[in-house]
mmCIF file of C-alpha atoms and ligand atoms in Angstrom:
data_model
loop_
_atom_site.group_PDB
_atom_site.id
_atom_site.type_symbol
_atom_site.label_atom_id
_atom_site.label_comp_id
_atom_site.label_asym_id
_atom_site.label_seq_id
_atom_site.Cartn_x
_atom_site.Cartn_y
_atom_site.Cartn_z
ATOM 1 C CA UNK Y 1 124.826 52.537 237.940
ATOM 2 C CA UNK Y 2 124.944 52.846 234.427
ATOM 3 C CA UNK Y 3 128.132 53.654 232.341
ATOM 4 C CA UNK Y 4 129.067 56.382 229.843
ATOM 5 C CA UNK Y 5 131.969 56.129 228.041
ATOM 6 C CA UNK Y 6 134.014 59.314 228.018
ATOM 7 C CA UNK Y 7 135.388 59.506 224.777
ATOM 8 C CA UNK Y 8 135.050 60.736 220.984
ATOM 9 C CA UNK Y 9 136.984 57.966 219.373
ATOM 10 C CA UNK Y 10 134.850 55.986 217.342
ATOM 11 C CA UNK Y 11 136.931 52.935 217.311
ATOM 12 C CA UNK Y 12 136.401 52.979 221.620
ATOM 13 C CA UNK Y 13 132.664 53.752 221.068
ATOM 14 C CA UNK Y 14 132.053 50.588 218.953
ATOM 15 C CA UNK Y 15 134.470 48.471 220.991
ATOM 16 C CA UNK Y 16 132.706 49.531 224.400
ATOM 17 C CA UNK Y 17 129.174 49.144 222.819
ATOM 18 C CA UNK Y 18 130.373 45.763 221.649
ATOM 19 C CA UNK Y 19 130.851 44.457 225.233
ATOM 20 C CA UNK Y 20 127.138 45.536 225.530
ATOM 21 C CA UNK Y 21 126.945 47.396 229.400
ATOM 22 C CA UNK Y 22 127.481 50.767 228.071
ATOM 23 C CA UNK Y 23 124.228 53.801 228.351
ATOM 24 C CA UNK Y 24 125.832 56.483 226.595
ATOM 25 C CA UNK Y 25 128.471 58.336 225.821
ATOM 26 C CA UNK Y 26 130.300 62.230 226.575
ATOM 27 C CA UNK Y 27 132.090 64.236 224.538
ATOM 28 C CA UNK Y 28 133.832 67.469 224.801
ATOM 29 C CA UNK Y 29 136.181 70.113 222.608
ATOM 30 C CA UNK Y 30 139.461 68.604 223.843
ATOM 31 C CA UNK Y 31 137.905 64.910 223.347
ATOM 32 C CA UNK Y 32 137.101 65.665 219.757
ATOM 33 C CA UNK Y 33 140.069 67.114 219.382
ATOM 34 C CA UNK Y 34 142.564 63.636 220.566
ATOM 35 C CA UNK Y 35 139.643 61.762 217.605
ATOM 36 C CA UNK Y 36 140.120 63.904 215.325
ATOM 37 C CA UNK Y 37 143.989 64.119 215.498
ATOM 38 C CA UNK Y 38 143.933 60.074 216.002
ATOM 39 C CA UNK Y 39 141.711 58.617 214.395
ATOM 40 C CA UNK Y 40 142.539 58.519 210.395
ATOM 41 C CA UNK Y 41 139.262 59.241 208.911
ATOM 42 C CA UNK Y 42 138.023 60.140 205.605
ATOM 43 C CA UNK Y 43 134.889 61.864 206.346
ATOM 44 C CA UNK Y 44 133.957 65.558 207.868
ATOM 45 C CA UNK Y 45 133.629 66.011 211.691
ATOM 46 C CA UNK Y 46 129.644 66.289 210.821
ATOM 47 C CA UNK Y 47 129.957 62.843 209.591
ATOM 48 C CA UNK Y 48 131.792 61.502 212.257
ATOM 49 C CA UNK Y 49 129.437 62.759 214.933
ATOM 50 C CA UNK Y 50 126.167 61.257 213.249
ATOM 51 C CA UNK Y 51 128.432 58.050 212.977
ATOM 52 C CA UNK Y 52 129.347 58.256 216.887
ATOM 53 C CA UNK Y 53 125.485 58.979 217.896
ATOM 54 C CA UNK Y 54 124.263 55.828 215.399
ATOM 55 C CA UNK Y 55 127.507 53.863 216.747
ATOM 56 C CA UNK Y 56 125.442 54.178 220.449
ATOM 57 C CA UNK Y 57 122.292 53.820 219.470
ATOM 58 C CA UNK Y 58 118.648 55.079 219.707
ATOM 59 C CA UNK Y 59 117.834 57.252 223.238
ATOM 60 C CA UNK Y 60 121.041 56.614 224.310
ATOM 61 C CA UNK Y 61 122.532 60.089 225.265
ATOM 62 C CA UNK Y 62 125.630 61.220 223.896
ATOM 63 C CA UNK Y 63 126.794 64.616 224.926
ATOM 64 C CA UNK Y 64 128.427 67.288 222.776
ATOM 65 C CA UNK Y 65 129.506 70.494 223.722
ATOM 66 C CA UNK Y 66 129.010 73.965 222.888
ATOM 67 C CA UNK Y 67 131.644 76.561 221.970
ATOM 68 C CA UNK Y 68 130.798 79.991 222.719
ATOM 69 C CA UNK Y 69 130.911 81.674 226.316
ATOM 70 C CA UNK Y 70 127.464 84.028 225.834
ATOM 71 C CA UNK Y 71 124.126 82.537 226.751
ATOM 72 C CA UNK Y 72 122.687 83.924 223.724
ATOM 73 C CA UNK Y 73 125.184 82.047 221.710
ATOM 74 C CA UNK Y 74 125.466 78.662 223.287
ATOM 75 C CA UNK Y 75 121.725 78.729 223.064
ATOM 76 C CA UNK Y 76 121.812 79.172 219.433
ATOM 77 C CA UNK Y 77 124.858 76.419 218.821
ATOM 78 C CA UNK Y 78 122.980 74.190 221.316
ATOM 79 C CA UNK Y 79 119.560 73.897 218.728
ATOM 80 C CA UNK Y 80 121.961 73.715 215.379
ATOM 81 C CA UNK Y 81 123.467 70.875 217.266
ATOM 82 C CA UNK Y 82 120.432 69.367 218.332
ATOM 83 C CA UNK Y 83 118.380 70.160 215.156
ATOM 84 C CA UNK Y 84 121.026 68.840 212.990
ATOM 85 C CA UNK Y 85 121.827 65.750 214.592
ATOM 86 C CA UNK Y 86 118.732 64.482 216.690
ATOM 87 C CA UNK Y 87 116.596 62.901 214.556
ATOM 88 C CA UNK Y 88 119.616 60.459 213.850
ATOM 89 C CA UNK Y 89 119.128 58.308 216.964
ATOM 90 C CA UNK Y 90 117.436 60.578 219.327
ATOM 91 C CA UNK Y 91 119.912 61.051 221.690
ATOM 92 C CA UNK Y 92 121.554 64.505 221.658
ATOM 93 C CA UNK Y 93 122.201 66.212 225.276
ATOM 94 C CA UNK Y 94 123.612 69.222 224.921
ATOM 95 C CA UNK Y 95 126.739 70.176 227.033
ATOM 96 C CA UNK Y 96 126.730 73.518 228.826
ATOM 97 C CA UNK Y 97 129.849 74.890 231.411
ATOM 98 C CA UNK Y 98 127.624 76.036 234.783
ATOM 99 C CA UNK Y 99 129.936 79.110 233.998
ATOM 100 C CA UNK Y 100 132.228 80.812 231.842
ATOM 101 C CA UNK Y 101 133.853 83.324 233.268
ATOM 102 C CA UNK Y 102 133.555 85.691 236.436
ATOM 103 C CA UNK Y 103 130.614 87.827 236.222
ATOM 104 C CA UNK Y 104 129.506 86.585 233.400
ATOM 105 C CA UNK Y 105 126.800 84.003 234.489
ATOM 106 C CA UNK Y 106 125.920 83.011 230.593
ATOM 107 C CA UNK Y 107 126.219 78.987 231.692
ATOM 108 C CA UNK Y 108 122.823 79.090 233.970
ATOM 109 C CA UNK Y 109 121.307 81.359 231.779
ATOM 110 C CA UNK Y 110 121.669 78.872 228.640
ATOM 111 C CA UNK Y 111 120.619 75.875 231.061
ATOM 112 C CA UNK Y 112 117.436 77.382 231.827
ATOM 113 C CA UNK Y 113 116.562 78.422 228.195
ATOM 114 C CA UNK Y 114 117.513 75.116 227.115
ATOM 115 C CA UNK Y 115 115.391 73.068 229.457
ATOM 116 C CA UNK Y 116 112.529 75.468 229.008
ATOM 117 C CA UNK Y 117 112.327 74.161 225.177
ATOM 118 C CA UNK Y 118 112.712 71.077 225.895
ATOM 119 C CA UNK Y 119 116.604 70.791 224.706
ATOM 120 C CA UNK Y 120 118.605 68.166 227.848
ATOM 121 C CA UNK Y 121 121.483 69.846 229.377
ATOM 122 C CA UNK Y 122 124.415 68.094 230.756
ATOM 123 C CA UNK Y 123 126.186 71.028 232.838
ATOM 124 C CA UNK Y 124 129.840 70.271 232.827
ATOM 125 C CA UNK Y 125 132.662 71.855 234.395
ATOM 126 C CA UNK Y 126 130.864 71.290 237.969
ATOM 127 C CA UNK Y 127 133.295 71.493 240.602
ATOM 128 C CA UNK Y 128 131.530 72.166 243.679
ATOM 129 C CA UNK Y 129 127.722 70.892 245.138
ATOM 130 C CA UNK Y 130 126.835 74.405 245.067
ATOM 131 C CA UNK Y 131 127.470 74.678 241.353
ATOM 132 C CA UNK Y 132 125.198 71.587 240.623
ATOM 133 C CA UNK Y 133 122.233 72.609 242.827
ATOM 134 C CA UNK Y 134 122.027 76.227 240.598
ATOM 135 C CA UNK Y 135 122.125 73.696 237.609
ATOM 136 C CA UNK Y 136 119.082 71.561 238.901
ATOM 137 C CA UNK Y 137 117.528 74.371 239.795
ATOM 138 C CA UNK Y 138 117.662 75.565 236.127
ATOM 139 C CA UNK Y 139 116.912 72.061 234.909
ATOM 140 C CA UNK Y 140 120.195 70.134 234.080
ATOM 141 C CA UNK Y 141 118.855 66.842 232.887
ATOM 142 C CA UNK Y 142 122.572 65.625 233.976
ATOM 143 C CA UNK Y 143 125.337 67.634 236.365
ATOM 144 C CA UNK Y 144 128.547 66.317 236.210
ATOM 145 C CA UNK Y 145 130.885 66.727 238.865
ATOM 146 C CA UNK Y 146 134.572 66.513 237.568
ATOM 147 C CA UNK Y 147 136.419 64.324 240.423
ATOM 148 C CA UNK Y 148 139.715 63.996 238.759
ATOM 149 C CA UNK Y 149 140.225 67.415 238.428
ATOM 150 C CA UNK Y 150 139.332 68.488 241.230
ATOM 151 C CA UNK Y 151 141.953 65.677 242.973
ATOM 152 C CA UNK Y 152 144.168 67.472 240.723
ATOM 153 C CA UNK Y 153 143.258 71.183 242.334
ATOM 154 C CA UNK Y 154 143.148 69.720 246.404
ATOM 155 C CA UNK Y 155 146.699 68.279 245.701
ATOM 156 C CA UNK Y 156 147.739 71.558 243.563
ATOM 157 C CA UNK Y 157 146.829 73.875 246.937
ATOM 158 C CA UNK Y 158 148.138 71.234 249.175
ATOM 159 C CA UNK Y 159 151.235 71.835 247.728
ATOM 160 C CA UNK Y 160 150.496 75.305 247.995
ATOM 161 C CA UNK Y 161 150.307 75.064 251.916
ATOM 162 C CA UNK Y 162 153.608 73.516 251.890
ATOM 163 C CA UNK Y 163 154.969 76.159 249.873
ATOM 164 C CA UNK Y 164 153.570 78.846 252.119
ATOM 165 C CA UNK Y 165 151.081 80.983 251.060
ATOM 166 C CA UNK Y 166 149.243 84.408 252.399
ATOM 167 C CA UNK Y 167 145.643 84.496 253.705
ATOM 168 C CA UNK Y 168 142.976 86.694 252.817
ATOM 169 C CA UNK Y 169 140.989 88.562 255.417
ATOM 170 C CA UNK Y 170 137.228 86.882 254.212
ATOM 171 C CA UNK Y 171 138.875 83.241 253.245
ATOM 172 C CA UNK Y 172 136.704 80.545 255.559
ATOM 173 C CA UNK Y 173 139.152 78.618 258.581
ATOM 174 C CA UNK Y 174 137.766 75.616 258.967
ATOM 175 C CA UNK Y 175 136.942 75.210 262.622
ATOM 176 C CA UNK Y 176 138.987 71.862 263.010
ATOM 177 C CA UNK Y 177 141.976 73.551 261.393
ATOM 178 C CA UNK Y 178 142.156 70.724 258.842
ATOM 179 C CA UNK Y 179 141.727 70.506 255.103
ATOM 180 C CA UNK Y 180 142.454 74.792 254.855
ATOM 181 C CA UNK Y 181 141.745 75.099 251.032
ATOM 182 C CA UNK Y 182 139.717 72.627 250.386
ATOM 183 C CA UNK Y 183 136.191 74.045 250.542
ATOM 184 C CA UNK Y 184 134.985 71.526 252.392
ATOM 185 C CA UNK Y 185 135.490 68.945 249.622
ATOM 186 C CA UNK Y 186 138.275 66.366 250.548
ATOM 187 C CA UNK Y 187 138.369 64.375 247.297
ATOM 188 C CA UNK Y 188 137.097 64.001 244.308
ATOM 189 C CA UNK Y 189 134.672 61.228 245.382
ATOM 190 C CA UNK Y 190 134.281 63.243 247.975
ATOM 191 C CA UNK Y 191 132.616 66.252 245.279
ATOM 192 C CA UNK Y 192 130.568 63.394 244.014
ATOM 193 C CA UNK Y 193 129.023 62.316 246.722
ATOM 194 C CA UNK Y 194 128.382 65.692 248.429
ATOM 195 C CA UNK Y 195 126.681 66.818 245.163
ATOM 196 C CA UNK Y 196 124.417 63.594 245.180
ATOM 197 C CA UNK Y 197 123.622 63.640 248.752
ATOM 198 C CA UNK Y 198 122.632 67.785 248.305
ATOM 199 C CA UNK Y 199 120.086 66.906 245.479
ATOM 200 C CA UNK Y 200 118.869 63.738 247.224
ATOM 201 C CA UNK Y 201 117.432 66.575 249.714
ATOM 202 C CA UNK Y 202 114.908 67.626 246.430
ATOM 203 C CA UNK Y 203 112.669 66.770 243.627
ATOM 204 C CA UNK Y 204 115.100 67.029 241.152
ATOM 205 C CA UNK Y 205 115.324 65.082 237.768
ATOM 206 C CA UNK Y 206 118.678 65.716 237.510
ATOM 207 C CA UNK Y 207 121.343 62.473 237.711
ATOM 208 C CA UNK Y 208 124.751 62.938 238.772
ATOM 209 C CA UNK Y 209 127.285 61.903 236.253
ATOM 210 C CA UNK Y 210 130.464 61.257 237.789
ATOM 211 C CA UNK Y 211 133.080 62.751 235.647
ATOM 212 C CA UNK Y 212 136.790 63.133 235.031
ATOM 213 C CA UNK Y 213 137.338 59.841 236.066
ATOM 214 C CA UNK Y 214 141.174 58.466 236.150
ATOM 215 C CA UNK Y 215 141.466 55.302 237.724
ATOM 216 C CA UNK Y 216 139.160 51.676 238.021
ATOM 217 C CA UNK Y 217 139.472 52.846 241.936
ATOM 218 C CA UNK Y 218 137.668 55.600 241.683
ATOM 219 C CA UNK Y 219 135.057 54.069 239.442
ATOM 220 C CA UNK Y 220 134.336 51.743 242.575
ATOM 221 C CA UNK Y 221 134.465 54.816 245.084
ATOM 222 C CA UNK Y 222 131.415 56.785 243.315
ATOM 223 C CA UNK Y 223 129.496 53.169 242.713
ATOM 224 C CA UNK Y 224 130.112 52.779 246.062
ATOM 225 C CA UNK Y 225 128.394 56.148 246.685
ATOM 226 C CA UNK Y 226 125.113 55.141 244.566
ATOM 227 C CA UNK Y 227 125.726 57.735 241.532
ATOM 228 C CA UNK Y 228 123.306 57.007 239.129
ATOM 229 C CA UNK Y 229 126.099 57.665 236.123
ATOM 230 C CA UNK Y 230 129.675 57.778 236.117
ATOM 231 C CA UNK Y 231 131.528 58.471 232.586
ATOM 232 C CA UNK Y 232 134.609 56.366 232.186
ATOM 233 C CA UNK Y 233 137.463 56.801 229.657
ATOM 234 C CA UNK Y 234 138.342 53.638 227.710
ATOM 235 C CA UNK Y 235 141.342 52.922 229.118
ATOM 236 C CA UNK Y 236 139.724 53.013 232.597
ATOM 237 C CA UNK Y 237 137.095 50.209 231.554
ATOM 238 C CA UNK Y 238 139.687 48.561 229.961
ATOM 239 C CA UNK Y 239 141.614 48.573 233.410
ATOM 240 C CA UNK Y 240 138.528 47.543 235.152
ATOM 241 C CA UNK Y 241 138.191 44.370 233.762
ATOM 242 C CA UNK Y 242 141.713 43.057 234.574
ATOM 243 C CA UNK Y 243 143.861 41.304 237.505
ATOM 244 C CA UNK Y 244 146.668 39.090 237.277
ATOM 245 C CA UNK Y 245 145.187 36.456 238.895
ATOM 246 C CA UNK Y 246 142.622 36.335 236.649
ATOM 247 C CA UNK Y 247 144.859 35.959 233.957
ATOM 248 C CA UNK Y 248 146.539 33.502 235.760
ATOM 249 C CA UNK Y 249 143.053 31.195 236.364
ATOM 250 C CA UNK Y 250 142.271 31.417 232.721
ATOM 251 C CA UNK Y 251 145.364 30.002 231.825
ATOM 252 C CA UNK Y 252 145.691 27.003 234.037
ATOM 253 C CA UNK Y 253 141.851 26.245 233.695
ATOM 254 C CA UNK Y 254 142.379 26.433 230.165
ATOM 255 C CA UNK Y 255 145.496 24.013 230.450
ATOM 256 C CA UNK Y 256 143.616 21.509 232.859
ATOM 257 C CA UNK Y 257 140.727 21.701 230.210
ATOM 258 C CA UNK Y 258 143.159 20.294 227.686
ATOM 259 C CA UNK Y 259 144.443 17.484 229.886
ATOM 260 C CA UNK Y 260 141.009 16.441 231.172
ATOM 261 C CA UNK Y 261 139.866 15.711 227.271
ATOM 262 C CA UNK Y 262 136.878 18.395 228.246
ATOM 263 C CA UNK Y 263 136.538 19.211 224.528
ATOM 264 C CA UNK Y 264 135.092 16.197 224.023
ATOM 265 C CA UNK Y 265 131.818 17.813 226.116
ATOM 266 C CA UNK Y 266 131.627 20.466 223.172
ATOM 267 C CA UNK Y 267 131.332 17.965 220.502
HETATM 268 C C1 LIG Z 1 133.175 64.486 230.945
HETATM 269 O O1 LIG Z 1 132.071 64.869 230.742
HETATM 270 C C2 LIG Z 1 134.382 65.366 230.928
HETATM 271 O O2 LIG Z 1 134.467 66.048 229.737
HETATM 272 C C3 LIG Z 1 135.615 64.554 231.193
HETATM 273 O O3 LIG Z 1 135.321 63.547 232.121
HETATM 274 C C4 LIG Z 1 136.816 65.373 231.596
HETATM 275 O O4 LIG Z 1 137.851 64.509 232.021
HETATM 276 P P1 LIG Z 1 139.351 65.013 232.262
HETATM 277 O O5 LIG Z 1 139.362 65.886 233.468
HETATM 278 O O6 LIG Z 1 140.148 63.779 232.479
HETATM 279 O O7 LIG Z 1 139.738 65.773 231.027
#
């Protein structure tokens, strides 16, 4: 599996690169945003995106996001972005939504004029297999289903249930009676692995980047499922590396090391 880091913080980037097991690296508006607000920097944001795509390193992708909601206009942000920042360590993928808003279908439209010239996609904001087969189809280089948020959205109309809520005439009843609300998706590992298992069906270049990741658990849940990416906040690799008993070994081997004279091997 390889491993993005999800994050805009440049002090992350080159601590994550550092440990050296890390392909690449996502971005997006609110991202930015927590770097830009964080991070003390003297330089402009145009600066400090050529530093985070040098900071990874040659072909390996870094995403960065568009702004607008019309095709026309992510289309055009999407080449300034990729124009002005490409040649630095070839590794630009540009960051679509598979939609903006309802009846407005400007995300697929920008996917598919993007990956006609040649410009990789990452289509974000996937929530449903559905969403990332239309994106293939178009010619996502990645599709990233957002897991954590849609944990976030099963719990949110769980709690709905509980609450009480009224039905609509055309909404689907699942024919076990379970899981009403859920669309068929019981997790977000659960979105992940649906949405690889649908394009395993195809020819597809597309990989599956498993996104809107929270905890180490759910890091080991999508490997688990054989996604070929999954794009991990810092704190979550941070978490992944550490157990109490493995604190505890170092310690005593380090004190039995000291009472055994080992150092004198080293010299
Ligand atoms: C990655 O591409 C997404 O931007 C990111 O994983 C979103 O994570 P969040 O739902 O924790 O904000």
């Amino acid at each position: 599996m390889k491993i993005f880091v999800d994050t805009a913080k440049l002090s992350e980037i080159k601590e994550a690169m550092s440990w050296g097991i890390v392909d690449g690296v996502t971005t997006n508006p609110s991202l930015i945003r927590q770097a830009v607000e964080e991070e003390k920097r003297n330089m402009s944001l145009e600066e400090y995106v050529a530093e985070i795509l040098r900071s990874v390193g040659e072909g390996k992708p870094v995403s960065l996001e568009v702004m607008s909601l019309k095709a026309e206009d992510m289309v055009d942000e999407a080449k300034i972005l990729y124009e002005k920042f490409n040649d630095i360590a070839h590794n630009v993928v540009i960051k679509i939504p598979i939609n903006t808003y309802a009846g407005y279908y400007e995300g697929l439209k920008a996917i598919k004029t993007l990956s006609e010239i040649g410009i990789p996609v990452n289509c974000t904001l996937v929530m449903t297999p559905e969403q990332a087969l239309l994106a293939a189809k178009a010619g996502a280089r990645y599709v990233s289903p957002f897991a954590g948020r849609i944990d976030d959205y099963i719990r949110e109309s769980k709690l709905r249930m509980i609450r009480g809520k009224d039905f609509q005439k055309g909404d689907y009843y699942p024919w076990d009676g379970k899981g009403v609300d859920d669309n068929g998706i019981r997790s977000g590992a659960d979105l992940v692995e649906k949405t690889v298992m649908l394009l395993e069906n195809y020819e597809y270049e597309t990989e599956v980047i498993a996104s809107s990741i929270r905890n180490p658990r759910q890091v080991r849940e999508v490997a688990m499922i054989g996604v070929h990416i999954a794009t991990i906040p810092f704190q979550v690799l941070e978490q992944m590396l550490l157990h109490p008993k493995t604190e505890e070994g170092v310690k005593k081997f380090s004190e039995d090391a000291e009472k055994a004279g080992y150092r004198e091997l080293f010299e």
